Each structure stands twice: as C-alpha cells, then as structure tokens.
Amino acid sequence: MRRPFVAGNWKMNLDLPSARALVSELRTRLPAAPPIDVAICPSSVYLFPMARAIADSPIRLGAQNCYPEKSGAFTGEISPQMIKETGCTYVILGHSERRHTIGPKGPDGRVAGESDEMVAAKCRAVLAAGMIPIVCVGETLEERDKGRAEDVLTRQLAGSLAGVDPAASMDIVIAYEPVWAIGTGRNATPEQAQEAHRHIRGRLAERFGRDAAERMRIQYGGSVKPDNALTLMKCPDVDGALVGGASLKAADFAAIIDGCIQARCH
Ligand code: PEP
C-alpha cells in the first residue's frame, strides 16, 4: 500500500511574515497525525525559518532545486548536503519551469532549460545525501496535441532516472505534471491523469521491476484545487499531489490534503 503524499510548491512566492502565517494556519487545520505525508517546499532562503515553523508538526520540508555537487566553485548554487542541513526531507527536481521557463533562449525562441541528464545527476546526488527526490515529468500542450505525450514521459523518465541505483528506487517520488495544466487553471481530467500515471508506472516497472514500481509514489500536479482533488486522488495510480498556487492558501491546501485522505484512506 502506497502512503499518499501531498506537497506544496511555493515557487518564488511569499515573504517571510506571510510564510510564517501560512504555516501557522496550516498547523491549526491539519490533523495531528494525518494518514498521508505532507510537505511544504518554500524558497531556499526560507528553509531554515520554515524548519522552525513546522517543528513538532506532521509537516515536512522540501527544497525546490539543488546542484548535484558536494561543494566547489558553483556560485549561486546549493548542494544537497546544504539542503539536508536545513532539515529537508524532499527536493523537487526537473520542475517544468526549470525545464521550459528558466534559462537562456535558443535561436528558435525556446528556453534551453534543465536537461534530463542534469535532473538525473541531481536525483543521484539527492539520494546520496539521504533525501527523497520528487522528479517532475510532463508533456507540453504541443506534445500532447501531436499524440506524443507518452513518448515524452518515457523519454523524460529514462533520462531523469539514468544511473539511479535500483535499490534506491522506492525512495523516489515521481510527479506527473502536464505543462499545459500548471498554473493555468486547466487540470487534467481524472481519465487523462490515470492514463499517464499508468504509463509512468509501467515504465518504472521496466526500469526497476514490478514490485518496486508498485511501491513508488506518483503525484499528480497541475491546477489541483479543493474542488478537483477528491476525484483526481481517487484514480488508482494517483498517489497524491504536487500543488502550486493552491498551496499558498492554508484553507485550500488543507482541503486538498483532506480530499486526498478521503479518496485514499477510507
Ligand atoms: C506546480 O507548480 O508544481 C503546480 C502544479 O502548480 P499549480 O498547482 O499552480 O498548477
């Protein structure tokens, strides 16, 4: 039985007082011992204060990125070991904004963002540091419209998990985040989500074996809101959610967590 997992990706949002207020309200809204895992992923400069804010609560901490080296001349970057020191359990890797929005533009106007190869290096480094990577994959609208969604997922999974020790596979969380659903208010239908998650689990089974794949958690991300969380989380291969916008409001994030508990734990 996979333990469901809901994480909030705060992206580059909130100032410190609002982050503290959000956690404080969230703590009052969550059950003392929820039957699912819950995490917040604030900006890296807020990891230490947020670690204090969530102390003695069921909320765990995640970072939004890292650099895959232990130390060295990498100005502006943060190593997995540094992130671990803040008290993080999770690190989000290969988010679509890092793959498609952040980075220099090529001659065709497209952003040459983070590659699968870089995501894989980060994934191995996060595992080596004793944390859980949340590896994001997902197709663009153009790729879906061309009928290439499954091929893209297959390629991203193979590339982003390259070189990962199969013994560590069960410590990896995959987040299926169709790019066209992120921050757009347009979520995948439960049928689309289930189809993609089933495909992902099939590829994980080929890579790590059926038993490991059945135990690995696959979150859905992309405009998850209180009113769609329950139906999405009822899909048999959807093991929780990676939530962006709605994680910035305690009431909405708590309602999504509640939807996940209703769908998966009753
Ligand atoms: C995300 O940023 O991972 C995300 C899913 O965002 P949103 O929920 O706002 O679509």
PDB file of C-alpha atoms in Angstrom, residues 18-200:
ATOM      1  CA  SER A  18       3.332  35.575   5.119  1.00  0.00           C
ATOM      2  CA  ALA A  19       5.186  32.251   5.011  1.00  0.00           C
ATOM      3  CA  ARG A  20       5.112  32.087   8.811  1.00  0.00           C
ATOM      4  CA  ALA A  21       1.410  32.999   8.886  1.00  0.00           C
ATOM      5  CA  LEU A  22       0.622  30.336   6.257  1.00  0.00           C
ATOM      6  CA  VAL A  23       2.376  27.582   8.216  1.00  0.00           C
ATOM      7  CA  SER A  24       0.811  28.692  11.471  1.00  0.00           C
ATOM      8  CA  GLU A  25      -2.714  28.497   9.968  1.00  0.00           C
ATOM      9  CA  LEU A  26      -1.941  25.214   8.221  1.00  0.00           C
ATOM     10  CA  ARG A  27      -0.889  23.677  11.520  1.00  0.00           C
ATOM     11  CA  THR A  28      -4.274  24.505  13.030  1.00  0.00           C
ATOM     12  CA  ARG A  29      -6.116  22.988  10.064  1.00  0.00           C
ATOM     13  CA  LEU A  30      -4.259  19.659   9.775  1.00  0.00           C
ATOM     14  CA  PRO A  31      -4.994  16.553  11.806  1.00  0.00           C
ATOM     15  CA  ALA A  32      -2.293  15.843  14.441  1.00  0.00           C
ATOM     16  CA  ALA A  33      -1.248  12.643  12.670  1.00  0.00           C
ATOM     17  CA  PRO A  34      -2.580  12.603   9.094  1.00  0.00           C
ATOM     18  CA  PRO A  35      -2.557   9.200   7.373  1.00  0.00           C
ATOM     19  CA  ILE A  36      -0.652  10.738   4.457  1.00  0.00           C
ATOM     20  CA  ASP A  37       2.674  12.563   4.076  1.00  0.00           C
ATOM     21  CA  VAL A  38       2.509  16.355   3.809  1.00  0.00           C
ATOM     22  CA  ALA A  39       5.303  18.748   2.847  1.00  0.00           C
ATOM     23  CA  ILE A  40       5.871  22.391   2.020  1.00  0.00           C
ATOM     24  CA  CYS A  41       8.604  23.485  -0.399  1.00  0.00           C
ATOM     25  CA  PRO A  42       9.446  27.134   0.230  1.00  0.00           C
ATOM     26  CA  SER A  43      12.089  29.297  -1.386  1.00  0.00           C
ATOM     27  CA  SER A  44      15.549  28.100  -0.311  1.00  0.00           C
ATOM     28  CA  VAL A  45      16.209  31.233   1.757  1.00  0.00           C
ATOM     29  CA  TYR A  46      13.203  30.375   3.909  1.00  0.00           C
ATOM     30  CA  LEU A  47      14.145  26.740   4.565  1.00  0.00           C
ATOM     31  CA  PHE A  48      15.716  27.364   7.983  1.00  0.00           C
ATOM     32  CA  PRO A  49      12.892  29.559   9.335  1.00  0.00           C
ATOM     33  CA  MET A  50      10.269  27.205   7.900  1.00  0.00           C
ATOM     34  CA  ALA A  51      12.028  24.239   9.530  1.00  0.00           C
ATOM     35  CA  ARG A  52      11.463  26.010  12.845  1.00  0.00           C
ATOM     36  CA  ALA A  53       7.880  26.912  11.949  1.00  0.00           C
ATOM     37  CA  ILE A  54       6.912  23.271  11.247  1.00  0.00           C
ATOM     38  CA  ALA A  55       8.711  21.811  14.290  1.00  0.00           C
ATOM     39  CA  ASP A  56       6.614  19.237  16.176  1.00  0.00           C
ATOM     40  CA  SER A  57       4.047  19.129  13.385  1.00  0.00           C
ATOM     41  CA  PRO A  58       3.359  16.444  10.758  1.00  0.00           C
ATOM     42  CA  ILE A  59       4.530  18.835   8.021  1.00  0.00           C
ATOM     43  CA  ARG A  60       7.858  18.041   6.373  1.00  0.00           C
ATOM     44  CA  LEU A  61      10.147  20.317   4.402  1.00  0.00           C
ATOM     45  CA  GLY A  62      11.250  20.206   0.776  1.00  0.00           C
ATOM     46  CA  ALA A  63      13.520  22.323  -1.421  1.00  0.00           C
ATOM     47  CA  GLN A  64      12.673  23.315  -4.991  1.00  0.00           C
ATOM     48  CA  ASN A  65      16.027  22.534  -6.609  1.00  0.00           C
ATOM     49  CA  CYS A  66      19.678  21.782  -5.867  1.00  0.00           C
ATOM     50  CA  TYR A  67      23.050  21.463  -7.586  1.00  0.00           C
ATOM     51  CA  PRO A  68      24.488  17.968  -7.955  1.00  0.00           C
ATOM     52  CA  GLU A  69      27.926  18.605  -6.427  1.00  0.00           C
ATOM     53  CA  LYS A  70      29.016  18.497  -2.788  1.00  0.00           C
ATOM     54  CA  SER A  71      30.927  21.800  -2.853  1.00  0.00           C
ATOM     55  CA  GLY A  72      33.070  23.944  -5.096  1.00  0.00           C
ATOM     56  CA  ALA A  73      33.070  26.913  -7.435  1.00  0.00           C
ATOM     57  CA  PHE A  74      29.355  26.939  -8.295  1.00  0.00           C
ATOM     58  CA  THR A  75      28.316  30.493  -7.487  1.00  0.00           C
ATOM     59  CA  GLY A  76      24.698  30.831  -6.505  1.00  0.00           C
ATOM     60  CA  GLU A  77      24.039  27.111  -6.241  1.00  0.00           C
ATOM     61  CA  ILE A  78      23.112  24.978  -3.214  1.00  0.00           C
ATOM     62  CA  SER A  79      24.303  21.413  -2.610  1.00  0.00           C
ATOM     63  CA  PRO A  80      22.088  18.556  -1.414  1.00  0.00           C
ATOM     64  CA  GLN A  81      24.170  18.434   1.797  1.00  0.00           C
ATOM     65  CA  MET A  82      23.413  22.124   2.497  1.00  0.00           C
ATOM     66  CA  ILE A  83      19.743  21.478   1.889  1.00  0.00           C
ATOM     67  CA  LYS A  84      19.802  18.456   4.184  1.00  0.00           C
ATOM     68  CA  GLU A  85      21.278  20.624   6.958  1.00  0.00           C
ATOM     69  CA  THR A  86      18.188  22.832   6.890  1.00  0.00           C
ATOM     70  CA  GLY A  87      16.048  19.836   7.812  1.00  0.00           C
ATOM     71  CA  CYS A  88      14.682  18.990   4.367  1.00  0.00           C
ATOM     72  CA  THR A  89      13.264  15.565   3.606  1.00  0.00           C
ATOM     73  CA  TYR A  90      12.464  16.212  -0.082  1.00  0.00           C
ATOM     74  CA  VAL A  91      13.880  18.049  -3.089  1.00  0.00           C
ATOM     75  CA  ILE A  92      11.770  18.857  -6.164  1.00  0.00           C
ATOM     76  CA  LEU A  93      13.767  18.189  -9.345  1.00  0.00           C
ATOM     77  CA  GLY A  94      13.157  18.918 -13.006  1.00  0.00           C
ATOM     78  CA  HIS A  95      10.080  21.084 -12.442  1.00  0.00           C
ATOM     79  CA  SER A  96       8.675  22.199 -15.790  1.00  0.00           C
ATOM     80  CA  GLU A  97       9.510  25.819 -15.017  1.00  0.00           C
ATOM     81  CA  ARG A  98      13.162  24.768 -14.737  1.00  0.00           C
ATOM     82  CA  ARG A  99      12.889  22.670 -17.901  1.00  0.00           C
ATOM     83  CA  HIS A 100      10.976  25.207 -20.030  1.00  0.00           C
ATOM     84  CA  THR A 101      10.902  28.718 -18.489  1.00  0.00           C
ATOM     85  CA  ILE A 102      14.197  29.429 -16.714  1.00  0.00           C
ATOM     86  CA  GLY A 103      17.366  29.621 -18.842  1.00  0.00           C
ATOM     87  CA  PRO A 104      18.740  31.193 -21.997  1.00  0.00           C
ATOM     88  CA  LYS A 105      16.589  31.271 -25.138  1.00  0.00           C
ATOM     89  CA  GLY A 106      17.830  29.412 -28.227  1.00  0.00           C
ATOM     90  CA  PRO A 107      17.600  30.769 -31.814  1.00  0.00           C
ATOM     91  CA  ASP A 108      14.045  29.402 -32.098  1.00  0.00           C
ATOM     92  CA  GLY A 109      12.994  31.461 -29.070  1.00  0.00           C
ATOM     93  CA  ARG A 110      12.638  28.389 -26.890  1.00  0.00           C
ATOM     94  CA  VAL A 111      14.266  28.223 -23.479  1.00  0.00           C
ATOM     95  CA  ALA A 112      17.094  25.717 -23.284  1.00  0.00           C
ATOM     96  CA  GLY A 113      16.260  24.755 -19.721  1.00  0.00           C
ATOM     97  CA  GLU A 114      17.262  21.900 -17.492  1.00  0.00           C
ATOM     98  CA  SER A 115      18.052  18.645 -19.313  1.00  0.00           C
ATOM     99  CA  ASP A 116      17.084  15.108 -18.300  1.00  0.00           C
ATOM    100  CA  GLU A 117      20.787  14.450 -17.813  1.00  0.00           C
ATOM    101  CA  MET A 118      21.062  17.269 -15.259  1.00  0.00           C
ATOM    102  CA  VAL A 119      17.905  16.070 -13.483  1.00  0.00           C
ATOM    103  CA  ALA A 120      19.404  12.574 -13.245  1.00  0.00           C
ATOM    104  CA  ALA A 121      22.641  13.922 -11.751  1.00  0.00           C
ATOM    105  CA  LYS A 122      20.610  15.859  -9.188  1.00  0.00           C
ATOM    106  CA  CYS A 123      18.455  12.814  -8.462  1.00  0.00           C
ATOM    107  CA  ARG A 124      21.504  10.664  -7.703  1.00  0.00           C
ATOM    108  CA  ALA A 125      23.013  13.441  -5.538  1.00  0.00           C
ATOM    109  CA  VAL A 126      19.801  13.917  -3.533  1.00  0.00           C
ATOM    110  CA  LEU A 127      19.546  10.171  -2.886  1.00  0.00           C
ATOM    111  CA  ALA A 128      23.212  10.052  -1.869  1.00  0.00           C
ATOM    112  CA  ALA A 129      22.534  12.850   0.629  1.00  0.00           C
ATOM    113  CA  GLY A 130      19.725  10.794   2.174  1.00  0.00           C
ATOM    114  CA  MET A 131      16.755  12.806   0.916  1.00  0.00           C
ATOM    115  CA  ILE A 132      13.809  11.953  -1.308  1.00  0.00           C
ATOM    116  CA  PRO A 133      13.780  13.397  -4.830  1.00  0.00           C
ATOM    117  CA  ILE A 134      10.454  14.461  -6.327  1.00  0.00           C
ATOM    118  CA  VAL A 135      11.212  14.050 -10.028  1.00  0.00           C
ATOM    119  CA  CYS A 136       8.821  16.046 -12.234  1.00  0.00           C
ATOM    120  CA  VAL A 137       7.890  14.906 -15.720  1.00  0.00           C
ATOM    121  CA  GLY A 138       5.187  16.099 -18.097  1.00  0.00           C
ATOM    122  CA  GLU A 139       4.410  16.915 -21.682  1.00  0.00           C
ATOM    123  CA  THR A 140       3.698  20.323 -23.227  1.00  0.00           C
ATOM    124  CA  LEU A 141       0.376  21.054 -24.926  1.00  0.00           C
ATOM    125  CA  GLU A 142       2.056  20.865 -28.319  1.00  0.00           C
ATOM    126  CA  GLU A 143       3.433  17.413 -27.475  1.00  0.00           C
ATOM    127  CA  ARG A 144       0.021  16.216 -26.253  1.00  0.00           C
ATOM    128  CA  ASP A 145      -1.745  17.598 -29.326  1.00  0.00           C
ATOM    129  CA  LYS A 146       0.697  15.727 -31.551  1.00  0.00           C
ATOM    130  CA  GLY A 147      -0.085  12.489 -29.697  1.00  0.00           C
ATOM    131  CA  ARG A 148       3.424  12.338 -28.237  1.00  0.00           C
ATOM    132  CA  ALA A 149       2.589  12.622 -24.520  1.00  0.00           C
ATOM    133  CA  GLU A 150       3.509   9.028 -23.638  1.00  0.00           C
ATOM    134  CA  ASP A 151       6.736   9.139 -25.677  1.00  0.00           C
ATOM    135  CA  VAL A 152       7.768  12.312 -23.855  1.00  0.00           C
ATOM    136  CA  LEU A 153       7.084  10.726 -20.465  1.00  0.00           C
ATOM    137  CA  THR A 154       9.020   7.614 -21.450  1.00  0.00           C
ATOM    138  CA  ARG A 155      11.991   9.708 -22.580  1.00  0.00           C
ATOM    139  CA  GLN A 156      11.950  12.010 -19.548  1.00  0.00           C
ATOM    140  CA  LEU A 157      11.735   9.092 -17.118  1.00  0.00           C
ATOM    141  CA  ALA A 158      14.568   7.168 -18.765  1.00  0.00           C
ATOM    142  CA  GLY A 159      16.766  10.277 -18.886  1.00  0.00           C
ATOM    143  CA  SER A 160      15.909  11.708 -15.472  1.00  0.00           C
ATOM    144  CA  LEU A 161      16.458   8.399 -13.667  1.00  0.00           C
ATOM    145  CA  ALA A 162      19.615   7.398 -15.560  1.00  0.00           C
ATOM    146  CA  GLY A 163      22.232   5.843 -13.351  1.00  0.00           C
ATOM    147  CA  VAL A 164      19.954   5.652 -10.312  1.00  0.00           C
ATOM    148  CA  ASP A 165      20.636   2.581  -8.181  1.00  0.00           C
ATOM    149  CA  PRO A 166      17.531   0.338  -8.386  1.00  0.00           C
ATOM    150  CA  ALA A 167      17.939  -0.328  -4.642  1.00  0.00           C
ATOM    151  CA  ALA A 168      17.077   3.347  -4.054  1.00  0.00           C
ATOM    152  CA  SER A 169      14.125   3.450  -6.416  1.00  0.00           C
ATOM    153  CA  MET A 170      11.453   3.176  -3.750  1.00  0.00           C
ATOM    154  CA  ASP A 171      12.763   6.411  -2.199  1.00  0.00           C
ATOM    155  CA  ILE A 172      11.940   8.328  -5.376  1.00  0.00           C
ATOM    156  CA  VAL A 173       8.674  10.173  -5.885  1.00  0.00           C
ATOM    157  CA  ILE A 174       7.573  10.961  -9.441  1.00  0.00           C
ATOM    158  CA  ALA A 175       5.338  13.968 -10.089  1.00  0.00           C
ATOM    159  CA  TYR A 176       3.352  13.859 -13.317  1.00  0.00           C
ATOM    160  CA  GLU A 177       2.799  17.499 -14.187  1.00  0.00           C
ATOM    161  CA  PRO A 178       1.413  18.162 -17.663  1.00  0.00           C
ATOM    162  CA  VAL A 179       2.917  21.532 -18.558  1.00  0.00           C
ATOM    163  CA  TRP A 180      -0.394  22.739 -20.007  1.00  0.00           C
ATOM    164  CA  ALA A 181      -2.062  22.260 -16.613  1.00  0.00           C
ATOM    165  CA  ILE A 182       0.444  24.109 -14.435  1.00  0.00           C
ATOM    166  CA  GLY A 183      -0.809  27.467 -13.206  1.00  0.00           C
ATOM    167  CA  THR A 184      -3.400  27.578 -15.976  1.00  0.00           C
ATOM    168  CA  GLY A 185      -6.489  26.566 -14.023  1.00  0.00           C
ATOM    169  CA  ARG A 186      -6.922  23.716 -16.530  1.00  0.00           C
ATOM    170  CA  ASN A 187      -6.320  20.403 -14.771  1.00  0.00           C
ATOM    171  CA  ALA A 188      -6.022  17.027 -16.468  1.00  0.00           C
ATOM    172  CA  THR A 189      -9.238  15.031 -16.290  1.00  0.00           C
ATOM    173  CA  PRO A 190      -9.101  12.038 -13.935  1.00  0.00           C
ATOM    174  CA  GLU A 191      -9.035   9.813 -17.055  1.00  0.00           C
ATOM    175  CA  GLN A 192      -6.062  11.680 -18.551  1.00  0.00           C
ATOM    176  CA  ALA A 193      -4.228  11.629 -15.220  1.00  0.00           C
ATOM    177  CA  GLN A 194      -4.850   7.922 -14.645  1.00  0.00           C
ATOM    178  CA  GLU A 195      -3.751   7.053 -18.182  1.00  0.00           C
ATOM    179  CA  ALA A 196      -0.490   8.983 -17.776  1.00  0.00           C
ATOM    180  CA  HIS A 197       0.173   7.599 -14.288  1.00  0.00           C
ATOM    181  CA  ARG A 198      -0.452   4.049 -15.503  1.00  0.00           C
ATOM    182  CA  HIS A 199       2.003   4.645 -18.329  1.00  0.00           C
ATOM    183  CA  ILE A 200       4.587   6.030 -15.894  1.00  0.00           C
TER     184      ILE A 200
END
